[in-house]
Amino acid sequence: MENKKHRILVVDDEQSILELLTYNLEKEGYEVKSASDGIKAVEVAKAFNPEVILLDIMMPNQDGVETCRQIKENKDLNNTFVIFLTARSEEYSEVAAFDVGADDYITKPIKPRALMSRINAYFRRELKGKKDQILSGDLLIDRSSYTVRLNGDEIILPKKEFELLHFLVKNPNEVFNRDELLKNIWGTDVYVLARTVDVHIRKIREKIGDSYITTVKGVGYKFSIE
Amino acid sequence: MENKKHRILVVDDEQSILELLTYNLEKEGYEVKSASDGIKAVEVAKAFNPEVILLDIMMPNQDGVETCRQIKENKDLNNTFVIFLTARSEEYSEVAAFDVGADDYITKPIKPRALMSRINAYFRRELKGKKDQILSGDLLIDRSSYTVRLNGDEIILPKKEFELLHFLVKNPNEVFNRDELLKNIWGTDVYVLARTVDVHIRKIREKIGDSYITTVKGVGYKFSIE
DNA sequence: TACTTAACTTAACAATTAGTTAATGATTAG
DNA sequence: CTAATCATTAACTAATTGTTAAGTTAAGTA
């Protein structure tokens, strides 16, 4: 599977913190880049286009607040989720941070596990409501739009046909008899002839071709994938 | 103006904290409801449908962690942004909180101004991306003027029609059933027949043509874009 | 405020489509 | 070869959606 890694940029002038964060984030499966001051951070951000920036507030050259402001003003970057890191002792206020567009604010010392939970929570939220798709060979089954894409062509299936295909695709290479299919797609409380399945299979094949759903004689149907 | 207030639910067993939070949030312009334990919180949440819940962790009857879990499991509530409140001394861990779906985590003592900044930041983020204009194919949807431009022709839609179209365009290719549309556009507290949606769809199609909104039989409607 | 218009909702009926059944023809396995 | 099983078609029924019109409510204006 080609699940693209999420991109995170960490910015801090202390090398040890950069290393700590980078190590933990990469272990968690993120793609990480780092910068050691605010000016470099903006440069890297433009090229790397991170989804999250962990931004130290107090830095030489250009502090985090100013850096954040620049990021939030940049058309390409202003959707980035910015998390400020700050030592409790520093006088920068949380209020000021949020005023320049910060999205979160964490005080040092950094507790790696807690930080990871926070970041994972962010991505969980981001991904929710997103695609509910199954790609199988050249078939793309999209539950949210009730469509099947076959070589780019979009085919809208009626509900039952879609549910049936979706069910089979979800369980590839597994054979189901008609009663099992009825039970799973029609539900247990409906009385429908088993032959009805045949007709729906027929309709589906008519639309996507015969090569996907295989008949297993004496048993039932399955979605075949090599 | 009819800028609907954002809804926030605060949950804490200490009356004084409820009052502090309610006071500050209302001053900031939010619509606030409160609950004094986890069980009541879930009840209130179902009726009030808040956008943000401030949730104390340690409470009698049912603690915040369990409450959060229930909220995140509820289909209608799981988009709510949950912020945990916890005393630094309590042994509940930040990690555990995020594991049950928390979206943010703040330690007491509560600094009202900082908390407000945080919540404002959340809504700022939410509202962003709800841009005033959406261009989709040859349709330009302009929220500020409630107009739709189609090949240069300007069409003014009445509110409900506009909101409906806007919602669909904002979530292209995603099918919504009538109840979901009612909930999102009419709100949870209005009782309107589901078929009302059909009539509005009809009116929209009359004005912009039939080719944009697709009916998915047995399911609902979607805005189609290749 | 009363008048006027537009928006919104409901209800009724028409049109369409999905879903099911049943009948017939084709295929396969033993 | 022949039962059994599946494919296919067509006809039928049930469910869903489209459309219109009329009744209500809300908004705007003199």
Coordinates of C-alpha atoms (C1' of nucleotides) in Angstrom, one line a residue:
Chain A
M1 CA 0.0 0.0 0.0
E2 CA 1.2 3.5 -0.8
N3 CA -0.1 5.4 2.2
K4 CA 1.8 8.6 1.9
K5 CA 3.5 9.6 5.1
H6 CA 2.4 12.8 6.8
R7 CA 4.9 15.6 6.7
I8 CA 6.1 17.4 9.8
L9 CA 8.5 20.3 10.2
V10 CA 10.3 20.8 13.5
V11 CA 11.9 24.1 14.3
D12 CA 14.1 24.7 17.3
D13 CA 17.5 26.3 17.8
E14 CA 18.5 23.6 20.2
Q15 CA 20.0 20.7 18.4
S16 CA 19.1 18.2 21.1
I17 CA 15.4 19.0 20.9
L18 CA 15.4 18.7 17.1
E19 CA 17.0 15.3 17.5
L20 CA 14.6 14.2 20.2
L21 CA 11.6 15.3 18.1
T22 CA 12.8 13.9 14.9
Y23 CA 13.6 10.6 16.4
N24 CA 10.2 10.2 18.0
L25 CA 8.2 11.4 15.0
E26 CA 10.1 9.2 12.6
K27 CA 9.5 6.3 14.9
E28 CA 5.8 7.1 14.7
G29 CA 6.0 6.9 10.9
Y30 CA 6.1 10.6 10.0
E31 CA 8.3 12.2 7.4
V32 CA 10.3 14.8 9.3
K33 CA 12.4 17.8 8.3
S34 CA 14.0 20.3 10.6
A35 CA 15.1 23.9 10.7
S36 CA 17.2 25.7 13.4
D37 CA 15.7 29.2 13.1
G38 CA 12.6 31.0 11.9
I39 CA 14.0 32.3 8.6
K40 CA 15.2 28.8 7.6
A41 CA 11.9 27.4 8.8
V42 CA 9.9 29.5 6.3
E43 CA 12.2 28.5 3.5
V44 CA 12.0 24.8 4.3
A45 CA 8.3 25.0 4.8
K46 CA 7.8 26.5 1.3
A47 CA 9.7 23.6 -0.3
F48 CA 8.5 20.8 2.0
N49 CA 4.9 21.9 2.5
P50 CA 4.4 20.2 5.8
E51 CA 1.1 19.5 7.3
V52 CA 2.2 20.2 10.8
I53 CA 4.9 22.6 12.1
L54 CA 6.3 22.3 15.6
L55 CA 7.7 25.7 16.3
D56 CA 9.8 26.9 19.1
I57 CA 9.0 30.4 20.2
M58 CA 12.3 31.7 21.4
M59 CA 14.9 31.5 18.6
P60 CA 17.7 33.7 17.3
N61 CA 17.3 35.6 14.1
Q62 CA 13.5 35.4 14.0
D63 CA 11.3 34.2 16.7
G64 CA 8.4 31.8 16.4
V65 CA 5.7 34.3 16.7
E66 CA 7.0 36.3 13.7
T67 CA 7.6 33.0 11.8
C68 CA 4.1 31.9 12.5
R69 CA 2.7 35.1 11.2
Q70 CA 4.6 34.7 8.0
I71 CA 3.4 31.2 7.6
K72 CA -0.2 32.1 8.2
E73 CA 0.1 34.9 5.7
N74 CA 1.4 32.7 3.0
K75 CA -1.3 31.5 0.7
D76 CA 0.3 28.1 0.2
L77 CA 1.1 27.5 3.8
N78 CA -1.7 29.0 5.8
N79 CA -3.5 25.7 6.1
T80 CA -0.5 24.2 8.0
F81 CA -1.3 23.3 11.6
V82 CA 1.2 25.2 13.8
I83 CA 2.0 24.0 17.3
F84 CA 4.1 26.3 19.5
L85 CA 6.7 24.9 21.8
T86 CA 7.7 27.1 24.7
A87 CA 9.4 26.9 28.0
R88 CA 7.2 27.7 30.9
S89 CA 9.6 30.3 32.0
E90 CA 9.5 32.3 28.8
E91 CA 7.4 35.3 28.9
Y92 CA 5.7 34.8 25.6
S93 CA 2.1 34.5 26.2
E94 CA -0.2 31.8 25.0
V95 CA -2.7 34.5 24.0
A96 CA -0.2 36.2 21.8
A97 CA 0.7 32.9 20.2
F98 CA -3.0 32.2 19.3
D99 CA -3.3 35.8 18.1
V100 CA -0.8 35.2 15.3
G101 CA -2.7 32.1 14.2
A102 CA -1.2 29.3 16.3
D103 CA -3.3 26.2 16.3
D104 CA -1.9 24.6 19.5
Y105 CA 0.5 25.5 22.2
I106 CA 2.6 23.1 24.3
T107 CA 4.9 23.9 27.2
K108 CA 8.3 22.3 27.6
P109 CA 9.7 20.1 28.9
I110 CA 8.4 18.0 26.0
K111 CA 6.9 14.6 26.9
P112 CA 7.4 12.7 23.7
R113 CA 4.5 10.2 24.2
A114 CA 2.1 13.0 25.1
L115 CA 3.2 15.0 22.1
M116 CA 2.8 12.0 19.8
S117 CA -0.7 11.5 21.1
R118 CA -1.5 15.0 20.3
I119 CA -0.2 14.9 16.8
N120 CA -1.9 11.6 16.1
A121 CA -5.1 13.1 17.4
Y122 CA -4.7 15.9 14.9
F123 CA -4.3 13.5 12.0
R124 CA -7.1 11.3 13.2
R125 CA -9.3 14.4 13.1
E126 CA -8.0 15.4 9.7
L127 CA -8.6 12.0 8.1
K128 CA -12.0 11.5 9.5
G129 CA -14.8 12.0 7.1
K130 CA -12.3 11.5 4.3
K131 CA -12.4 8.9 1.6
D132 CA -13.9 5.6 2.1
Q133 CA -12.5 3.9 -0.9
I134 CA -11.4 0.5 -1.9
L135 CA -9.1 0.1 -4.9
S136 CA -8.9 -3.3 -6.3
G137 CA -7.1 -3.7 -9.6
D138 CA -8.6 -1.2 -11.9
L139 CA -11.8 -0.9 -9.9
L140 CA -12.2 1.9 -7.5
I141 CA -15.2 1.5 -5.1
D142 CA -16.2 4.7 -3.4
R143 CA -18.7 4.4 -0.7
S144 CA -19.1 8.1 0.0
S145 CA -20.3 8.7 -3.6
Y146 CA -21.8 5.4 -4.3
T147 CA -19.8 5.1 -7.4
V148 CA -17.5 2.7 -9.1
R149 CA -14.7 4.0 -11.3
L150 CA -13.5 1.7 -14.0
N151 CA -10.6 3.1 -16.0
G152 CA -11.7 6.6 -15.0
D153 CA -15.3 6.1 -16.1
E154 CA -17.7 6.7 -13.3
I155 CA -20.6 4.3 -12.9
I156 CA -23.3 5.0 -10.5
L157 CA -24.9 1.8 -9.1
P158 CA -28.3 1.6 -7.4
K159 CA -28.1 0.9 -3.7
K160 CA -28.5 -2.9 -3.7
E161 CA -26.1 -3.4 -6.5
F162 CA -23.6 -1.2 -4.9
E163 CA -23.9 -2.8 -1.5
L164 CA -23.5 -6.2 -3.1
L165 CA -20.4 -5.3 -5.1
H166 CA -19.0 -3.4 -2.1
F167 CA -19.4 -6.4 0.1
L168 CA -17.7 -8.8 -2.3
V169 CA -14.9 -6.4 -3.0
K170 CA -14.4 -5.9 0.7
N171 CA -13.9 -9.7 1.1
P172 CA -11.9 -10.5 -2.0
N173 CA -11.5 -14.1 -3.1
E174 CA -13.9 -15.3 -0.5
V175 CA -16.9 -17.3 -1.8
F176 CA -20.3 -16.5 -0.4
N177 CA -23.5 -18.5 -1.0
R178 CA -26.7 -16.7 -1.9
D179 CA -28.1 -16.9 1.6
E180 CA -25.0 -15.4 3.1
L181 CA -25.2 -12.5 0.7
L182 CA -28.8 -12.0 1.4
K183 CA -28.2 -12.0 5.0
N184 CA -25.4 -9.5 4.8
I185 CA -26.9 -7.1 2.3
W186 CA -30.6 -7.5 2.6
G187 CA -30.6 -8.2 6.3
T188 CA -32.1 -11.0 8.3
D189 CA -35.6 -9.9 8.4
V190 CA -36.5 -9.8 4.8
Y191 CA -37.8 -12.7 2.9
V192 CA -36.4 -12.7 -0.6
L193 CA -35.7 -15.5 -3.0
A194 CA -32.1 -16.5 -3.3
R195 CA -32.3 -16.2 -7.1
T196 CA -32.6 -12.5 -6.7
V197 CA -28.9 -12.4 -6.1
D198 CA -28.3 -13.8 -9.5
V199 CA -30.1 -11.0 -11.1
H200 CA -28.2 -8.4 -9.2
I201 CA -25.0 -10.1 -10.1
R202 CA -26.1 -10.0 -13.7
K203 CA -26.7 -6.3 -13.5
I204 CA -23.4 -5.6 -11.9
R205 CA -21.6 -7.6 -14.5
E206 CA -23.5 -5.8 -17.2
K207 CA -22.0 -2.5 -15.9
I208 CA -18.4 -3.4 -14.9
G209 CA -17.8 -6.5 -17.1
D210 CA -17.8 -10.2 -16.4
S211 CA -14.2 -10.5 -15.3
Y212 CA -14.5 -9.4 -11.7
I213 CA -17.1 -11.6 -10.1
T214 CA -16.6 -15.3 -10.5
T215 CA -19.3 -17.9 -10.1
V216 CA -18.3 -20.9 -8.1
K217 CA -20.7 -23.6 -9.1
G218 CA -22.7 -25.2 -6.4
V219 CA -21.5 -22.6 -3.9
G220 CA -22.0 -19.0 -4.8
Y221 CA -20.0 -15.9 -5.9
K222 CA -16.8 -14.3 -5.2
F223 CA -14.8 -11.2 -6.2
S224 CA -11.7 -12.4 -7.9
I225 CA -8.4 -10.7 -7.7
E226 CA -5.1 -12.1 -8.8
Chain B
M1 CA -27.2 39.7 11.0
E2 CA -27.9 36.2 11.7
N3 CA -24.5 34.9 12.6
K4 CA -25.4 31.8 14.6
K5 CA -23.5 31.6 17.9
H6 CA -21.1 28.8 18.3
R7 CA -22.3 26.2 20.9
I8 CA -20.1 25.1 23.7
L9 CA -20.8 22.6 26.5
V10 CA -18.9 22.8 29.7
V11 CA -18.8 19.8 32.0
D12 CA -17.4 19.9 35.5
D13 CA -18.5 18.8 38.9
E14 CA -17.3 22.0 40.6
Q15 CA -20.0 24.7 40.4
S16 CA -17.4 27.4 40.6
I17 CA -15.6 26.3 37.5
L18 CA -18.8 25.9 35.6
E19 CA -19.6 29.5 36.5
L20 CA -16.1 30.8 35.6
L21 CA -16.2 29.1 32.2
T22 CA -19.7 30.0 31.4
Y23 CA -19.2 33.6 32.3
N24 CA -16.1 33.9 30.2
L25 CA -17.4 32.0 27.2
E26 CA -20.6 34.0 27.1
K27 CA -18.7 37.2 27.3
E28 CA -16.8 36.0 24.3
G29 CA -20.1 35.5 22.5
Y30 CA -20.6 31.8 22.7
E31 CA -23.8 30.0 23.5
V32 CA -23.0 27.9 26.5
K33 CA -24.7 25.0 28.3
S34 CA -23.3 23.1 31.3
A35 CA -23.5 19.8 32.9
S36 CA -22.2 18.6 36.3
D37 CA -21.3 15.0 35.5
G38 CA -20.6 12.7 32.6
I39 CA -24.0 11.1 32.3
K40 CA -25.8 14.4 32.2
A41 CA -23.1 15.7 29.8
V42 CA -24.0 13.0 27.2
E43 CA -27.7 13.8 27.5
V44 CA -27.2 17.5 27.1
A45 CA -24.8 17.0 24.2
K46 CA -27.4 15.0 22.3
A47 CA -30.0 17.7 22.6
F48 CA -27.7 20.7 22.3
N49 CA -25.3 19.4 19.7
P50 CA -22.3 21.5 20.8
E51 CA -19.4 22.2 18.6
V52 CA -16.9 22.1 21.4
I53 CA -17.1 20.3 24.8
L54 CA -14.9 21.3 27.7
L55 CA -14.7 18.2 29.8
D56 CA -13.4 17.8 33.2
I57 CA -11.7 14.4 33.6
M58 CA -12.3 13.6 37.3
M59 CA -16.0 13.6 38.0
P60 CA -18.4 11.5 40.1
N61 CA -20.8 9.1 38.4
Q62 CA -18.9 8.9 35.2
D63 CA -15.5 10.3 34.5
G64 CA -14.5 12.4 31.5
V65 CA -12.6 9.6 29.8
E66 CA -15.6 7.4 29.6
T67 CA -17.8 10.3 28.7
C68 CA -15.5 11.2 25.8
R69 CA -15.6 7.6 24.6
Q70 CA -19.3 7.6 24.5
I71 CA -19.4 10.9 22.6
K72 CA -16.9 9.8 20.1
E73 CA -18.8 6.6 19.5
N74 CA -22.1 8.5 18.9
K75 CA -22.6 9.1 15.2
D76 CA -24.2 12.4 15.7
L77 CA -21.6 13.7 18.2
N78 CA -18.3 12.4 17.1
N79 CA -17.4 15.5 15.2
T80 CA -17.5 17.5 18.4
F81 CA -14.2 18.9 19.4
V82 CA -13.4 17.6 22.9
I83 CA -11.0 19.5 25.2
F84 CA -10.1 17.8 28.4
L85 CA -9.6 19.8 31.6
T86 CA -7.5 18.2 34.3
A87 CA -5.7 19.2 37.4
R88 CA -1.9 18.7 37.1
S89 CA -2.0 16.5 40.2
E90 CA -4.5 14.0 38.8
E91 CA -3.0 10.8 37.6
Y92 CA -5.0 10.7 34.4
S93 CA -2.6 10.7 31.5
E94 CA -2.6 12.9 28.5
V95 CA -1.9 9.9 26.4
A96 CA -5.0 8.0 27.7
A97 CA -7.1 11.1 27.0
F98 CA -6.0 11.3 23.4
D99 CA -6.5 7.6 23.0
V100 CA -10.2 7.9 23.7
G101 CA -10.5 10.6 21.0
A102 CA -9.7 13.8 22.9
D103 CA -8.8 16.7 20.6
D104 CA -7.1 18.9 23.1
Y105 CA -5.9 18.7 26.7
I106 CA -5.5 21.5 29.1
T107 CA -4.2 21.5 32.6
K108 CA -5.8 23.4 35.4
P109 CA -5.6 26.0 36.9
I110 CA -7.5 27.5 34.0
K111 CA -6.3 30.8 32.7
P112 CA -9.4 32.2 31.1
R113 CA -7.8 34.4 28.5
A114 CA -5.5 31.6 27.3
L115 CA -8.4 29.2 27.1
M116 CA -10.5 31.7 25.1
S117 CA -7.5 32.2 22.7
R118 CA -7.4 28.5 22.3
I119 CA -11.1 28.2 21.6
N120 CA -11.1 31.1 19.3
A121 CA -8.2 29.5 17.4
Y122 CA -10.3 26.4 17.0
F123 CA -13.2 28.3 15.4
R124 CA -10.8 30.4 13.3
R125 CA -9.5 27.1 11.9
E126 CA -12.9 25.7 11.4
L127 CA -14.2 28.7 9.6
K128 CA -11.2 28.9 7.4
G129 CA -11.7 26.9 4.3
K130 CA -15.3 27.8 4.5
K131 CA -14.2 30.4 2.0
D132 CA -16.7 32.9 0.7
Q133 CA -16.2 31.7 -2.8
I134 CA -16.0 28.3 -4.2
L135 CA -15.3 27.6 -7.8
S136 CA -16.4 24.3 -9.1
G137 CA -16.3 23.7 -12.8
D138 CA -18.2 26.6 -14.3
L139 CA -20.1 27.3 -11.1
L140 CA -18.9 30.1 -8.8
I141 CA -20.6 30.0 -5.5
D142 CA -20.4 33.3 -3.6
R143 CA -21.4 33.1 0.0
S144 CA -21.3 36.8 0.8
S145 CA -23.8 37.7 -1.8
Y146 CA -25.8 34.5 -1.9
T147 CA -25.2 34.3 -5.6
V148 CA -24.2 31.7 -8.1
R149 CA -22.5 32.6 -11.3
L150 CA -22.9 30.3 -14.2
N151 CA -21.1 31.3 -17.3
G152 CA -21.1 34.9 -16.2
D153 CA -24.8 34.9 -15.5
E154 CA -25.6 35.8 -11.9
I155 CA -28.3 33.9 -10.2
I156 CA -29.5 34.9 -6.8
L157 CA -30.7 32.0 -4.7
P158 CA -33.0 32.2 -1.7
K159 CA -31.3 31.2 1.6
K160 CA -32.2 27.6 1.9
E161 CA -31.5 26.8 -1.7
F162 CA -28.2 28.6 -1.5
E163 CA -27.2 26.8 1.7
L164 CA -28.1 23.5 0.3
L165 CA -26.2 24.0 -2.9
H166 CA -23.3 25.4 -1.0
F167 CA -23.2 22.5 1.3
L168 CA -23.2 20.0 -1.5
V169 CA -20.6 21.9 -3.4
K170 CA -18.4 22.0 -0.4
N171 CA -18.5 18.3 -0.2
P172 CA -18.3 17.3 -3.8
N173 CA -19.1 13.7 -4.9
E174 CA -20.2 12.8 -1.4
V175 CA -23.7 11.4 -1.2
F176 CA -25.9 12.7 1.6
N177 CA -29.3 11.4 2.6
R178 CA -32.1 13.8 3.3
D179 CA -31.8 13.6 7.0
E180 CA -28.1 14.5 6.9
L181 CA -28.9 17.4 4.7
L182 CA -31.7 18.6 7.0
K183 CA -29.4 18.3 10.0
N184 CA -26.6 20.2 8.4
I185 CA -28.7 23.0 6.8
W186 CA -31.9 23.2 8.7
G187 CA -30.3 22.3 12.1
T188 CA -31.1 19.7 14.6
D189 CA -34.0 21.4 16.3
V190 CA -36.3 21.9 13.4
Y191 CA -38.9 19.5 12.4
V192 CA -39.3 19.4 8.7
L193 CA -40.3 16.6 6.4
A194 CA -37.5 15.0 4.5
R195 CA -39.3 15.5 1.2
T196 CA -38.8 19.2 1.6
V197 CA -35.3 18.6 0.4
D198 CA -36.6 17.3 -2.9
V199 CA -38.4 20.5 -3.6
H200 CA -35.4 22.6 -2.9
I201 CA -33.3 20.4 -5.1
R202 CA -35.8 20.8 -7.8
K203 CA -35.7 24.6 -7.5
I204 CA -31.9 24.6 -7.6
R205 CA -31.9 22.4 -10.7
E206 CA -34.4 24.7 -12.3
K207 CA -32.0 27.6 -11.9
I208 CA -28.6 26.0 -12.6
G209 CA -29.5 23.0 -14.7
D210 CA -29.8 19.4 -14.0
S211 CA -26.3 18.4 -14.6
Y212 CA -24.7 19.3 -11.3
I213 CA -26.7 17.6 -8.6
T214 CA -27.1 13.8 -9.0
T215 CA -29.7 11.7 -7.4
V216 CA -28.5 8.4 -6.0
K217 CA -31.6 6.4 -5.7
G218 CA -32.3 4.9 -2.3
V219 CA -29.6 7.1 -0.8
G220 CA -29.7 10.8 -1.5
Y221 CA -28.1 13.5 -3.4
K222 CA -24.6 14.6 -4.3
F223 CA -22.8 17.3 -6.2
S224 CA -21.0 15.7 -9.0
I225 CA -17.8 16.8 -10.4
E226 CA -15.5 14.8 -12.6
Chain C
dT1 C1' -49.2 48.8 10.8
dA2 C1' -51.0 47.0 6.8
dC3 C1' -49.9 45.6 2.4
dT4 C1' -47.2 43.0 -0.8
dT5 C1' -44.1 39.8 -2.2
dA6 C1' -41.1 36.1 -1.8
dA7 C1' -39.6 32.0 0.6
dC8 C1' -40.6 27.9 2.6
dT9 C1' -43.2 23.8 3.6
dT10 C1' -46.6 20.5 2.8
dA11 C1' -49.4 17.5 0.3
dA12 C1' -51.0 15.2 -3.7
dC13 C1' -50.2 13.0 -7.9
dA14 C1' -47.2 11.6 -11.8
dA15 C1' -43.2 9.5 -13.5
dT16 C1' -39.4 6.8 -13.0
dT17 C1' -36.5 3.3 -11.4
dA18 C1' -35.2 -0.3 -8.4
dG19 C1' -36.1 -4.7 -6.9
dT20 C1' -38.3 -9.1 -7.3
dT21 C1' -40.2 -13.0 -9.4
dA22 C1' -40.9 -16.4 -12.7
dA23 C1' -40.1 -18.6 -16.9
dT24 C1' -36.9 -20.1 -20.4
dG25 C1' -32.5 -21.2 -22.3
dA26 C1' -27.5 -22.3 -21.5
dT27 C1' -23.9 -24.7 -19.1
dT28 C1' -21.6 -27.7 -16.4
dA29 C1' -20.5 -31.9 -13.6
dG30 C1' -21.0 -36.4 -12.7
Chain D
dC1 C1' -26.6 -38.0 -21.4
dT2 C1' -29.1 -35.7 -17.9
dA3 C1' -29.8 -33.5 -13.6
dA4 C1' -28.6 -29.8 -11.4
dT5 C1' -27.2 -25.2 -11.4
dC6 C1' -26.7 -20.8 -13.4
dA7 C1' -27.6 -16.9 -16.9
dT8 C1' -30.7 -14.2 -19.0
dT9 C1' -34.8 -12.0 -20.2
dA10 C1' -39.1 -10.0 -19.5
dA11 C1' -43.0 -8.9 -16.8
dC12 C1' -44.6 -7.3 -12.6
dT13 C1' -44.7 -4.8 -8.1
dA14 C1' -43.1 -1.8 -4.8
dA15 C1' -40.5 2.0 -3.6
dT16 C1' -38.5 6.3 -4.5
dT17 C1' -38.2 10.5 -6.6
dG18 C1' -40.0 14.5 -9.6
dT19 C1' -43.2 18.0 -10.2
dT20 C1' -46.8 21.0 -9.4
dA21 C1' -49.8 23.7 -6.7
dA22 C1' -51.7 25.4 -2.8
dG23 C1' -51.2 26.9 1.9
dT24 C1' -48.1 29.2 5.5
dT25 C1' -44.9 31.7 7.3
dA26 C1' -41.5 35.3 7.1
dA27 C1' -39.5 39.5 5.1
dG28 C1' -39.6 43.8 3.0
dT29 C1' -41.8 48.2 2.0
dA30 C1' -44.7 52.1 1.8

